[in-house]
Structure formats: C-alpha cells, structure tokens
C-alpha cells in the first residue's frame, strides 16, 4: 500500500492536484526528474506536481474541446473523455516534451518545453491509419496510449495498430491487427 498525503491544497486553480484528481482521475505519470503529471477526465486538464511539491496546470482550460494548437497549452481545450469506450487517454513524457493521446479526437498532441501545444499525429477524424506520409496528415482509429523513445520518436497504440512517428514526422505501422 502507498501513502496518500495532501500536497499544496490551499485553494485556487493550481495547488489542488489531490482534490482535483479525485473527481475524475484518468491516470498519472512519474517523470525521471521527480515531477508527477496527472490527467483529469472531468476537467480536461493536465496537472504537474513538481519534485518540490508545487502543483500547476500544464495543459487544458477546464473545458472539453479541440482548440489551441500552436498556442499556450494552458489556453488549449483538451478532450480527455473516453465516451462509452474502456480506453483512457495516454500520457508520456520524454526529456523535453509531454505527449498526450486523445482517443475521442483521434490524435496525439505534444506540449513542448516552452508550453506550446501542437498536434503531432492524427487529423482529428477517425479513420484507418496509413503506413506512409506525415503523421499529422493521417487519420487515426482511436489512439489511447503513447510512449516516447530516447531518440525523440513516439510509439502510438491505436485501436488495431501500433504506430511509430519518427523525428521526421513520418508515420509507420509497426503492428496491424
């Protein structure tokens, strides 16, 4: 069993990770540098708990949506819902970037070290992925997990496929079911 402790719950939008995640937790991810990221289904936000105990919102406005590409991640509307499906939005982090699979929006987004959000894979329209071409120009079926590799590429678990998106931005199908 783990230990649950309250962390920075003085009030406000930030500082409430433990409270916020109890209303709709989707997942959590521990980064190598000690930061903890948590996704919140109900509020469509990603929170970060620093190694020093400070909580901040790193992405999401609190409103479900699909806006904000190219701008600040905290001004972007995210869709962390899973609808009637059993799959949850996936979250991963590499040395510099945070990656988020949005199953309901058929895409994968990145929050870079400057706090800018961009779509790195998927068009936002559900469809069959293609094995060639830019990752941003191909449809995804239902991406629900993403993992970052040391070289900067990402691996996406889609409904029927495992895909790779390299640092060149091209998408490849590794496994098709």
mmCIF file of N, CA and C in Angstrom, residues 59-177:
data_model
loop_
_atom_site.group_PDB
_atom_site.id
_atom_site.type_symbol
_atom_site.label_atom_id
_atom_site.label_comp_id
_atom_site.label_asym_id
_atom_site.label_seq_id
_atom_site.Cartn_x
_atom_site.Cartn_y
_atom_site.Cartn_z
ATOM 1 N N UNK A 59 -1.639 21.970 -19.039
ATOM 2 C CA UNK A 59 -2.418 21.952 -20.278
ATOM 3 C C UNK A 59 -3.895 21.873 -19.940
ATOM 4 N N UNK A 60 -4.693 22.510 -20.789
ATOM 5 C CA UNK A 60 -6.135 22.471 -20.642
ATOM 6 C C UNK A 60 -6.697 23.734 -20.023
ATOM 7 N N UNK A 61 -7.936 24.027 -20.429
ATOM 8 C CA UNK A 61 -8.631 25.208 -19.930
ATOM 9 C C UNK A 61 -9.716 24.852 -18.916
ATOM 10 N N UNK A 62 -9.963 23.563 -18.758
ATOM 11 C CA UNK A 62 -11.071 23.138 -17.915
ATOM 12 C C UNK A 62 -12.326 22.892 -18.721
ATOM 13 N N UNK A 63 -12.267 23.165 -20.032
ATOM 14 C CA UNK A 63 -13.398 22.974 -20.929
ATOM 15 C C UNK A 63 -13.032 21.921 -21.966
ATOM 16 N N UNK A 64 -13.944 20.990 -22.216
ATOM 17 C CA UNK A 64 -13.702 19.957 -23.223
ATOM 18 C C UNK A 64 -13.741 20.577 -24.612
ATOM 19 N N UNK A 65 -12.763 20.236 -25.454
ATOM 20 C CA UNK A 65 -12.742 20.760 -26.809
ATOM 21 C C UNK A 65 -11.513 20.324 -27.564
ATOM 22 N N UNK A 66 -11.265 21.007 -28.680
ATOM 23 C CA UNK A 66 -10.130 20.632 -29.522
ATOM 24 C C UNK A 66 -9.441 21.851 -30.127
ATOM 25 N N UNK A 67 -9.310 22.893 -29.349
ATOM 26 C CA UNK A 67 -8.705 24.121 -29.856
ATOM 27 C C UNK A 67 -7.331 24.338 -29.244
ATOM 28 N N UNK A 68 -6.601 25.300 -29.806
ATOM 29 C CA UNK A 68 -5.378 25.759 -29.178
ATOM 30 C C UNK A 68 -4.075 25.362 -29.807
ATOM 31 N N UNK A 69 -4.079 24.538 -30.874
ATOM 32 C CA UNK A 69 -2.814 24.149 -31.491
ATOM 33 C C UNK A 69 -1.989 25.366 -31.879
ATOM 34 N N UNK A 70 -0.714 25.322 -31.545
ATOM 35 C CA UNK A 70 0.202 26.410 -31.863
ATOM 36 C C UNK A 70 0.269 27.486 -30.802
ATOM 37 N N UNK A 71 -0.539 27.363 -29.777
ATOM 38 C CA UNK A 71 -0.560 28.368 -28.717
ATOM 39 C C UNK A 71 -0.219 27.765 -27.370
ATOM 40 N N UNK A 72 -0.394 28.554 -26.315
ATOM 41 C CA UNK A 72 -0.099 28.058 -24.970
ATOM 42 C C UNK A 72 -0.981 26.860 -24.606
ATOM 43 N N UNK A 73 -0.378 25.831 -24.050
ATOM 44 C CA UNK A 73 -1.123 24.626 -23.682
ATOM 45 C C UNK A 73 -2.198 24.926 -22.644
ATOM 46 N N UNK A 74 -1.970 25.916 -21.797
ATOM 47 C CA UNK A 74 -2.958 26.263 -20.774
ATOM 48 C C UNK A 74 -4.151 27.009 -21.360
ATOM 49 N N UNK A 75 -4.058 27.417 -22.632
ATOM 50 C CA UNK A 75 -5.179 28.058 -23.319
ATOM 51 C C UNK A 75 -5.835 27.105 -24.315
ATOM 52 N N UNK A 76 -5.389 25.856 -24.348
ATOM 53 C CA UNK A 76 -5.912 24.861 -25.284
ATOM 54 C C UNK A 76 -7.015 24.045 -24.622
ATOM 55 N N UNK A 77 -8.079 23.818 -25.370
ATOM 56 C CA UNK A 77 -9.137 22.936 -24.886
ATOM 57 C C UNK A 77 -8.753 21.502 -25.237
ATOM 58 N N UNK A 78 -8.745 20.627 -24.249
ATOM 59 C CA UNK A 78 -8.406 19.219 -24.441
ATOM 60 C C UNK A 78 -9.667 18.374 -24.352
ATOM 61 N N UNK A 79 -9.584 17.165 -24.910
ATOM 62 C CA UNK A 79 -10.681 16.214 -24.777
ATOM 63 C C UNK A 79 -10.113 14.930 -24.191
ATOM 64 N N UNK A 80 -10.209 14.799 -22.890
ATOM 65 C CA UNK A 80 -9.701 13.617 -22.206
ATOM 66 C C UNK A 80 -10.789 12.584 -21.968
ATOM 67 N N UNK A 81 -11.963 12.805 -22.579
ATOM 68 C CA UNK A 81 -13.074 11.873 -22.374
ATOM 69 C C UNK A 81 -12.777 10.552 -23.064
ATOM 70 N N UNK A 82 -13.419 9.530 -22.573
ATOM 71 C CA UNK A 82 -13.302 8.235 -23.220
ATOM 72 C C UNK A 82 -14.665 7.736 -23.674
ATOM 73 N N UNK A 83 -15.677 8.567 -23.531
ATOM 74 C CA UNK A 83 -17.006 8.226 -24.001
ATOM 75 C C UNK A 83 -17.484 6.890 -23.465
ATOM 76 N N UNK A 84 -18.020 6.074 -24.345
ATOM 77 C CA UNK A 84 -18.515 4.763 -23.954
ATOM 78 C C UNK A 84 -17.428 3.709 -24.045
ATOM 79 N N UNK A 85 -16.240 4.123 -24.410
ATOM 80 C CA UNK A 85 -15.147 3.183 -24.592
ATOM 81 C C UNK A 85 -14.398 2.960 -23.293
ATOM 82 N N UNK A 86 -13.721 1.832 -23.203
ATOM 83 C CA UNK A 86 -12.976 1.500 -21.989
ATOM 84 C C UNK A 86 -11.577 2.085 -22.000
ATOM 85 N N UNK A 87 -11.174 2.689 -23.104
ATOM 86 C CA UNK A 87 -9.812 3.189 -23.223
ATOM 87 C C UNK A 87 -9.668 4.564 -22.588
ATOM 88 N N UNK A 88 -8.513 4.808 -22.039
ATOM 89 C CA UNK A 88 -8.227 6.073 -21.385
ATOM 90 C C UNK A 88 -7.173 6.823 -22.173
ATOM 91 N N UNK A 89 -7.168 8.120 -22.043
ATOM 92 C CA UNK A 89 -6.146 8.926 -22.706
ATOM 93 C C UNK A 89 -4.779 8.565 -22.146
ATOM 94 N N UNK A 90 -3.806 8.403 -23.040
ATOM 95 C CA UNK A 90 -2.452 8.047 -22.633
ATOM 96 C C UNK A 90 -1.590 9.283 -22.469
ATOM 97 N N UNK A 91 -0.610 9.187 -21.622
ATOM 98 C CA UNK A 91 0.265 10.305 -21.311
ATOM 99 C C UNK A 91 1.680 9.784 -21.176
ATOM 100 N N UNK A 92 2.653 10.485 -21.767
ATOM 101 C CA UNK A 92 4.054 10.129 -21.601
ATOM 102 C C UNK A 92 4.896 11.393 -21.657
ATOM 103 N N UNK A 93 6.096 11.298 -21.180
ATOM 104 C CA UNK A 93 6.995 12.443 -21.165
ATOM 105 C C UNK A 93 8.383 11.962 -21.557
ATOM 106 N N UNK A 94 9.097 12.782 -22.352
ATOM 107 C CA UNK A 94 10.499 12.490 -22.631
ATOM 108 C C UNK A 94 11.329 13.582 -21.970
ATOM 109 N N UNK A 95 12.542 13.764 -22.404
ATOM 110 C CA UNK A 95 13.426 14.741 -21.753
ATOM 111 C C UNK A 95 12.886 16.161 -21.814
ATOM 112 N N UNK A 96 12.117 16.487 -22.846
ATOM 113 C CA UNK A 96 11.689 17.872 -23.017
ATOM 114 C C UNK A 96 10.188 18.055 -23.193
ATOM 115 N N UNK A 97 9.490 17.045 -23.672
ATOM 116 C CA UNK A 97 8.101 17.208 -24.084
ATOM 117 C C UNK A 97 7.171 16.234 -23.371
ATOM 118 N N UNK A 98 5.912 16.658 -23.281
ATOM 119 C CA UNK A 98 4.837 15.841 -22.746
ATOM 120 C C UNK A 98 3.954 15.461 -23.929
ATOM 121 N N UNK A 99 3.585 14.197 -24.061
ATOM 122 C CA UNK A 99 2.734 13.733 -25.151
ATOM 123 C C UNK A 99 1.438 13.196 -24.578
ATOM 124 N N UNK A 100 0.327 13.479 -25.268
ATOM 125 C CA UNK A 100 -0.995 13.091 -24.815
ATOM 126 C C UNK A 100 -1.779 12.490 -25.968
ATOM 127 N N UNK A 101 -2.260 11.270 -25.794
ATOM 128 C CA UNK A 101 -3.166 10.660 -26.764
ATOM 129 C C UNK A 101 -4.586 11.060 -26.388
ATOM 130 N N UNK A 102 -5.318 11.591 -27.364
ATOM 131 C CA UNK A 102 -6.717 11.966 -27.151
ATOM 132 C C UNK A 102 -7.587 11.020 -27.979
ATOM 133 N N UNK A 103 -8.037 9.900 -27.392
ATOM 134 C CA UNK A 103 -8.795 8.907 -28.156
ATOM 135 C C UNK A 103 -10.040 9.464 -28.834
ATOM 136 N N UNK A 104 -10.804 10.276 -28.141
ATOM 137 C CA UNK A 104 -12.052 10.801 -28.697
ATOM 138 C C UNK A 104 -11.826 11.781 -29.837
ATOM 139 N N UNK A 105 -10.631 12.333 -29.946
ATOM 140 C CA UNK A 105 -10.312 13.294 -31.008
ATOM 141 C C UNK A 105 -9.377 12.700 -32.057
ATOM 142 N N UNK A 106 -9.043 11.426 -31.920
ATOM 143 C CA UNK A 106 -8.227 10.696 -32.900
ATOM 144 C C UNK A 106 -6.927 11.422 -33.228
ATOM 145 N N UNK A 107 -6.211 11.795 -32.169
ATOM 146 C CA UNK A 107 -4.946 12.493 -32.385
ATOM 147 C C UNK A 107 -4.040 12.366 -31.170
ATOM 148 N N UNK A 108 -2.773 12.722 -31.382
ATOM 149 C CA UNK A 108 -1.777 12.791 -30.318
ATOM 150 C C UNK A 108 -1.231 14.207 -30.320
ATOM 151 N N UNK A 109 -1.159 14.819 -29.145
ATOM 152 C CA UNK A 109 -0.657 16.188 -29.028
ATOM 153 C C UNK A 109 0.606 16.221 -28.173
ATOM 154 N N UNK A 110 1.407 17.242 -28.411
ATOM 155 C CA UNK A 110 2.641 17.441 -27.647
ATOM 156 C C UNK A 110 2.589 18.801 -26.977
ATOM 157 N N UNK A 111 3.039 18.850 -25.734
ATOM 158 C CA UNK A 111 3.290 20.112 -25.042
ATOM 159 C C UNK A 111 4.804 20.197 -24.924
ATOM 160 N N UNK A 112 5.397 21.179 -25.611
ATOM 161 C CA UNK A 112 6.859 21.269 -25.607
ATOM 162 C C UNK A 112 7.363 22.035 -24.390
ATOM 163 N N UNK A 113 8.664 22.146 -24.291
ATOM 164 C CA UNK A 113 9.276 22.762 -23.097
ATOM 165 C C UNK A 113 8.910 24.230 -22.925
ATOM 166 N N UNK A 114 8.430 24.885 -24.004
ATOM 167 C CA UNK A 114 8.010 26.284 -23.883
ATOM 168 C C UNK A 114 6.543 26.408 -23.476
ATOM 169 N N UNK A 115 5.835 25.252 -23.400
ATOM 170 C CA UNK A 115 4.420 25.282 -23.032
ATOM 171 C C UNK A 115 3.484 25.402 -24.212
ATOM 172 N N UNK A 116 4.001 25.217 -25.435
ATOM 173 C CA UNK A 116 3.182 25.291 -26.645
ATOM 174 C C UNK A 116 2.628 23.908 -26.969
ATOM 175 N N UNK A 117 1.346 23.849 -27.329
ATOM 176 C CA UNK A 117 0.714 22.581 -27.680
ATOM 177 C C UNK A 117 0.583 22.479 -29.199
ATOM 178 N N UNK A 118 0.894 21.305 -29.742
ATOM 179 C CA UNK A 118 0.734 21.037 -31.172
ATOM 180 C C UNK A 118 0.270 19.599 -31.359
ATOM 181 N N UNK A 119 -0.452 19.370 -32.443
ATOM 182 C CA UNK A 119 -0.817 18.009 -32.819
ATOM 183 C C UNK A 119 0.363 17.399 -33.552
ATOM 184 N N UNK A 120 0.791 16.204 -33.139
ATOM 185 C CA UNK A 120 1.923 15.539 -33.789
ATOM 186 C C UNK A 120 1.487 14.332 -34.608
ATOM 187 N N UNK A 121 0.289 13.825 -34.368
ATOM 188 C CA UNK A 121 -0.223 12.701 -35.152
ATOM 189 C C UNK A 121 -1.741 12.744 -35.153
ATOM 190 N N UNK A 122 -2.315 12.420 -36.312
ATOM 191 C CA UNK A 122 -3.763 12.382 -36.455
ATOM 192 C C UNK A 122 -4.329 13.672 -37.000
ATOM 193 N N UNK A 123 -5.471 13.531 -37.669
ATOM 194 C CA UNK A 123 -6.145 14.684 -38.264
ATOM 195 C C UNK A 123 -7.322 15.152 -37.417
ATOM 196 N N UNK A 124 -7.674 14.355 -36.417
ATOM 197 C CA UNK A 124 -8.863 14.664 -35.636
ATOM 198 C C UNK A 124 -10.092 13.964 -36.171
ATOM 199 N N UNK A 125 -9.933 13.237 -37.287
ATOM 200 C CA UNK A 125 -11.024 12.478 -37.890
ATOM 201 C C UNK A 125 -10.691 10.995 -37.752
ATOM 202 N N UNK A 126 -11.617 10.225 -37.199
ATOM 203 C CA UNK A 126 -11.391 8.798 -37.009
ATOM 204 C C UNK A 126 -11.321 8.102 -38.359
ATOM 205 N N UNK A 127 -10.317 7.261 -38.534
ATOM 206 C CA UNK A 127 -10.164 6.512 -39.775
ATOM 207 C C UNK A 127 -9.059 5.489 -39.663
ATOM 208 N N UNK A 128 -8.718 4.894 -40.781
ATOM 209 C CA UNK A 128 -7.674 3.876 -40.846
ATOM 210 C C UNK A 128 -6.329 4.545 -41.080
ATOM 211 N N UNK A 129 -5.362 4.320 -40.208
ATOM 212 C CA UNK A 129 -4.031 4.912 -40.405
ATOM 213 C C UNK A 129 -3.370 4.382 -41.674
ATOM 214 N N UNK A 130 -2.571 5.213 -42.304
ATOM 215 C CA UNK A 130 -1.798 4.784 -43.465
ATOM 216 C C UNK A 130 -0.346 4.617 -43.051
ATOM 217 N N UNK A 131 0.362 3.783 -43.794
ATOM 218 C CA UNK A 131 1.731 3.434 -43.428
ATOM 219 C C UNK A 131 2.770 4.415 -43.952
ATOM 220 N N UNK A 132 2.352 5.365 -44.714
ATOM 221 C CA UNK A 132 3.307 6.329 -45.257
ATOM 222 C C UNK A 132 2.751 7.735 -45.113
ATOM 223 N N UNK A 133 3.624 8.685 -45.105
ATOM 224 C CA UNK A 133 3.201 10.070 -45.075
ATOM 225 C C UNK A 133 3.339 10.705 -43.714
ATOM 226 N N UNK A 134 3.064 11.989 -43.680
ATOM 227 C CA UNK A 134 3.192 12.739 -42.430
ATOM 228 C C UNK A 134 2.201 12.254 -41.369
ATOM 229 N N UNK A 135 2.664 12.152 -40.146
ATOM 230 C CA UNK A 135 1.824 11.698 -39.040
ATOM 231 C C UNK A 135 0.626 12.620 -38.834
ATOM 232 N N UNK A 136 0.813 13.911 -39.080
ATOM 233 C CA UNK A 136 -0.285 14.875 -38.881
ATOM 234 C C UNK A 136 -1.333 14.807 -39.975
ATOM 235 N N UNK A 137 -1.007 14.141 -41.098
ATOM 236 C CA UNK A 137 -1.926 14.101 -42.235
ATOM 237 C C UNK A 137 -2.669 12.773 -42.345
ATOM 238 N N UNK A 138 -2.444 11.854 -41.438
ATOM 239 C CA UNK A 138 -3.134 10.567 -41.499
ATOM 240 C C UNK A 138 -4.181 10.471 -40.397
ATOM 241 N N UNK A 139 -5.230 9.760 -40.708
ATOM 242 C CA UNK A 139 -6.268 9.531 -39.708
ATOM 243 C C UNK A 139 -5.803 8.449 -38.737
ATOM 244 N N UNK A 140 -6.262 8.534 -37.524
ATOM 245 C CA UNK A 140 -6.019 7.506 -36.522
ATOM 246 C C UNK A 140 -7.354 6.908 -36.117
ATOM 247 N N UNK A 141 -7.331 5.636 -35.736
ATOM 248 C CA UNK A 141 -8.576 4.971 -35.363
ATOM 249 C C UNK A 141 -9.056 5.378 -33.985
ATOM 250 N N UNK A 142 -8.218 5.175 -33.002
ATOM 251 C CA UNK A 142 -8.571 5.502 -31.623
ATOM 252 C C UNK A 142 -7.300 5.414 -30.794
ATOM 253 N N UNK A 143 -6.438 6.413 -30.872
ATOM 254 C CA UNK A 143 -5.166 6.349 -30.149
ATOM 255 C C UNK A 143 -5.387 6.480 -28.645
ATOM 256 N N UNK A 144 -4.966 5.470 -27.909
ATOM 257 C CA UNK A 144 -5.213 5.537 -26.472
ATOM 258 C C UNK A 144 -3.966 5.421 -25.613
ATOM 259 N N UNK A 145 -2.809 5.226 -26.219
ATOM 260 C CA UNK A 145 -1.578 5.214 -25.444
ATOM 261 C C UNK A 145 -0.444 5.723 -26.319
ATOM 262 N N UNK A 146 0.493 6.409 -25.704
ATOM 263 C CA UNK A 146 1.653 6.935 -26.427
ATOM 264 C C UNK A 146 2.873 6.774 -25.524
ATOM 265 N N UNK A 147 3.997 6.439 -26.154
ATOM 266 C CA UNK A 147 5.255 6.274 -25.434
ATOM 267 C C UNK A 147 6.345 6.992 -26.202
ATOM 268 N N UNK A 148 7.190 7.715 -25.509
ATOM 269 C CA UNK A 148 8.300 8.432 -26.140
ATOM 270 C C UNK A 148 9.564 7.580 -26.079
ATOM 271 N N UNK A 149 10.295 7.551 -27.188
ATOM 272 C CA UNK A 149 11.569 6.832 -27.258
ATOM 273 C C UNK A 149 12.710 7.811 -26.994
ATOM 274 N N UNK A 150 13.871 7.312 -26.600
ATOM 275 C CA UNK A 150 15.011 8.194 -26.316
ATOM 276 C C UNK A 150 15.444 9.068 -27.497
ATOM 277 N N UNK A 151 15.192 8.604 -28.725
ATOM 278 C CA UNK A 151 15.622 9.376 -29.899
ATOM 279 C C UNK A 151 14.637 10.472 -30.295
ATOM 280 N N UNK A 152 13.538 10.628 -29.548
ATOM 281 C CA UNK A 152 12.559 11.670 -29.845
ATOM 282 C C UNK A 152 11.358 11.187 -30.632
ATOM 283 N N UNK A 153 11.385 9.961 -31.128
ATOM 284 C CA UNK A 153 10.221 9.424 -31.827
ATOM 285 C C UNK A 153 9.194 8.957 -30.791
ATOM 286 N N UNK A 154 7.973 8.727 -31.255
ATOM 287 C CA UNK A 154 6.924 8.250 -30.356
ATOM 288 C C UNK A 154 6.283 6.996 -30.930
ATOM 289 N N UNK A 155 5.751 6.177 -30.050
ATOM 290 C CA UNK A 155 5.003 4.989 -30.425
ATOM 291 C C UNK A 155 3.578 5.177 -29.936
ATOM 292 N N UNK A 156 2.620 4.893 -30.821
ATOM 293 C CA UNK A 156 1.206 5.127 -30.536
ATOM 294 C C UNK A 156 0.470 3.797 -30.589
ATOM 295 N N UNK A 157 -0.275 3.488 -29.534
ATOM 296 C CA UNK A 157 -1.139 2.317 -29.556
ATOM 297 C C UNK A 157 -2.518 2.815 -29.962
ATOM 298 N N UNK A 158 -2.944 2.378 -31.139
ATOM 299 C CA UNK A 158 -4.225 2.745 -31.714
ATOM 300 C C UNK A 158 -5.165 1.547 -31.502
ATOM 301 N N UNK A 159 -6.396 1.657 -31.889
ATOM 302 C CA UNK A 159 -7.360 0.593 -31.650
ATOM 303 C C UNK A 159 -6.894 -0.742 -32.219
ATOM 304 N N UNK A 160 -6.390 -0.759 -33.455
ATOM 305 C CA UNK A 160 -5.964 -2.003 -34.087
ATOM 306 C C UNK A 160 -4.501 -2.004 -34.503
ATOM 307 N N UNK A 161 -3.759 -0.971 -34.191
ATOM 308 C CA UNK A 161 -2.396 -0.841 -34.684
ATOM 309 C C UNK A 161 -1.451 -0.344 -33.598
ATOM 310 N N UNK A 162 -0.178 -0.629 -33.795
ATOM 311 C CA UNK A 162 0.882 0.046 -33.062
ATOM 312 C C UNK A 162 1.662 0.820 -34.115
ATOM 313 N N UNK A 163 1.764 2.118 -33.931
ATOM 314 C CA UNK A 163 2.340 3.021 -34.920
ATOM 315 C C UNK A 163 3.592 3.679 -34.371
ATOM 316 N N UNK A 164 4.427 4.149 -35.280
ATOM 317 C CA UNK A 164 5.582 4.946 -34.868
ATOM 318 C C UNK A 164 5.563 6.252 -35.639
ATOM 319 N N UNK A 165 5.920 7.305 -34.971
ATOM 320 C CA UNK A 165 6.083 8.615 -35.605
ATOM 321 C C UNK A 165 7.491 9.068 -35.266
ATOM 322 N N UNK A 166 8.348 9.103 -36.284
ATOM 323 C CA UNK A 166 9.745 9.455 -36.069
ATOM 324 C C UNK A 166 9.951 10.944 -35.937
ATOM 325 N N UNK A 167 11.179 11.314 -35.701
ATOM 326 C CA UNK A 167 11.524 12.728 -35.541
ATOM 327 C C UNK A 167 11.352 13.493 -36.842
ATOM 328 N N UNK A 168 11.239 12.779 -37.972
ATOM 329 C CA UNK A 168 10.992 13.422 -39.265
ATOM 330 C C UNK A 168 9.521 13.747 -39.457
ATOM 331 N N UNK A 169 8.658 13.219 -38.559
ATOM 332 C CA UNK A 169 7.221 13.476 -38.657
ATOM 333 C C UNK A 169 6.477 12.467 -39.496
ATOM 334 N N UNK A 170 7.168 11.437 -40.005
ATOM 335 C CA UNK A 170 6.507 10.415 -40.814
ATOM 336 C C UNK A 170 5.950 9.311 -39.922
ATOM 337 N N UNK A 171 4.800 8.775 -40.326
ATOM 338 C CA UNK A 171 4.125 7.738 -39.557
ATOM 339 C C UNK A 171 4.369 6.379 -40.190
ATOM 340 N N UNK A 172 4.564 5.365 -39.377
ATOM 341 C CA UNK A 172 4.707 3.996 -39.861
ATOM 342 C C UNK A 172 3.884 3.054 -39.011
ATOM 343 N N UNK A 173 3.343 2.011 -39.648
ATOM 344 C CA UNK A 173 2.590 0.993 -38.921
ATOM 345 C C UNK A 173 3.556 -0.132 -38.569
ATOM 346 N N UNK A 174 3.726 -0.381 -37.288
ATOM 347 C CA UNK A 174 4.616 -1.448 -36.826
ATOM 348 C C UNK A 174 3.880 -2.777 -36.713
ATOM 349 N N UNK A 175 2.661 -2.734 -36.167
ATOM 350 C CA UNK A 175 1.846 -3.931 -35.994
ATOM 351 C C UNK A 175 0.421 -3.590 -36.393
ATOM 352 N N UNK A 176 -0.186 -4.455 -37.222
ATOM 353 C CA UNK A 176 -1.585 -4.267 -37.611
ATOM 354 C C UNK A 176 -2.350 -5.523 -37.224
ATOM 355 N N UNK A 177 -3.481 -5.334 -36.581
ATOM 356 C CA UNK A 177 -4.282 -6.475 -36.125
ATOM 357 C C UNK A 177 -5.409 -6.716 -37.090
#
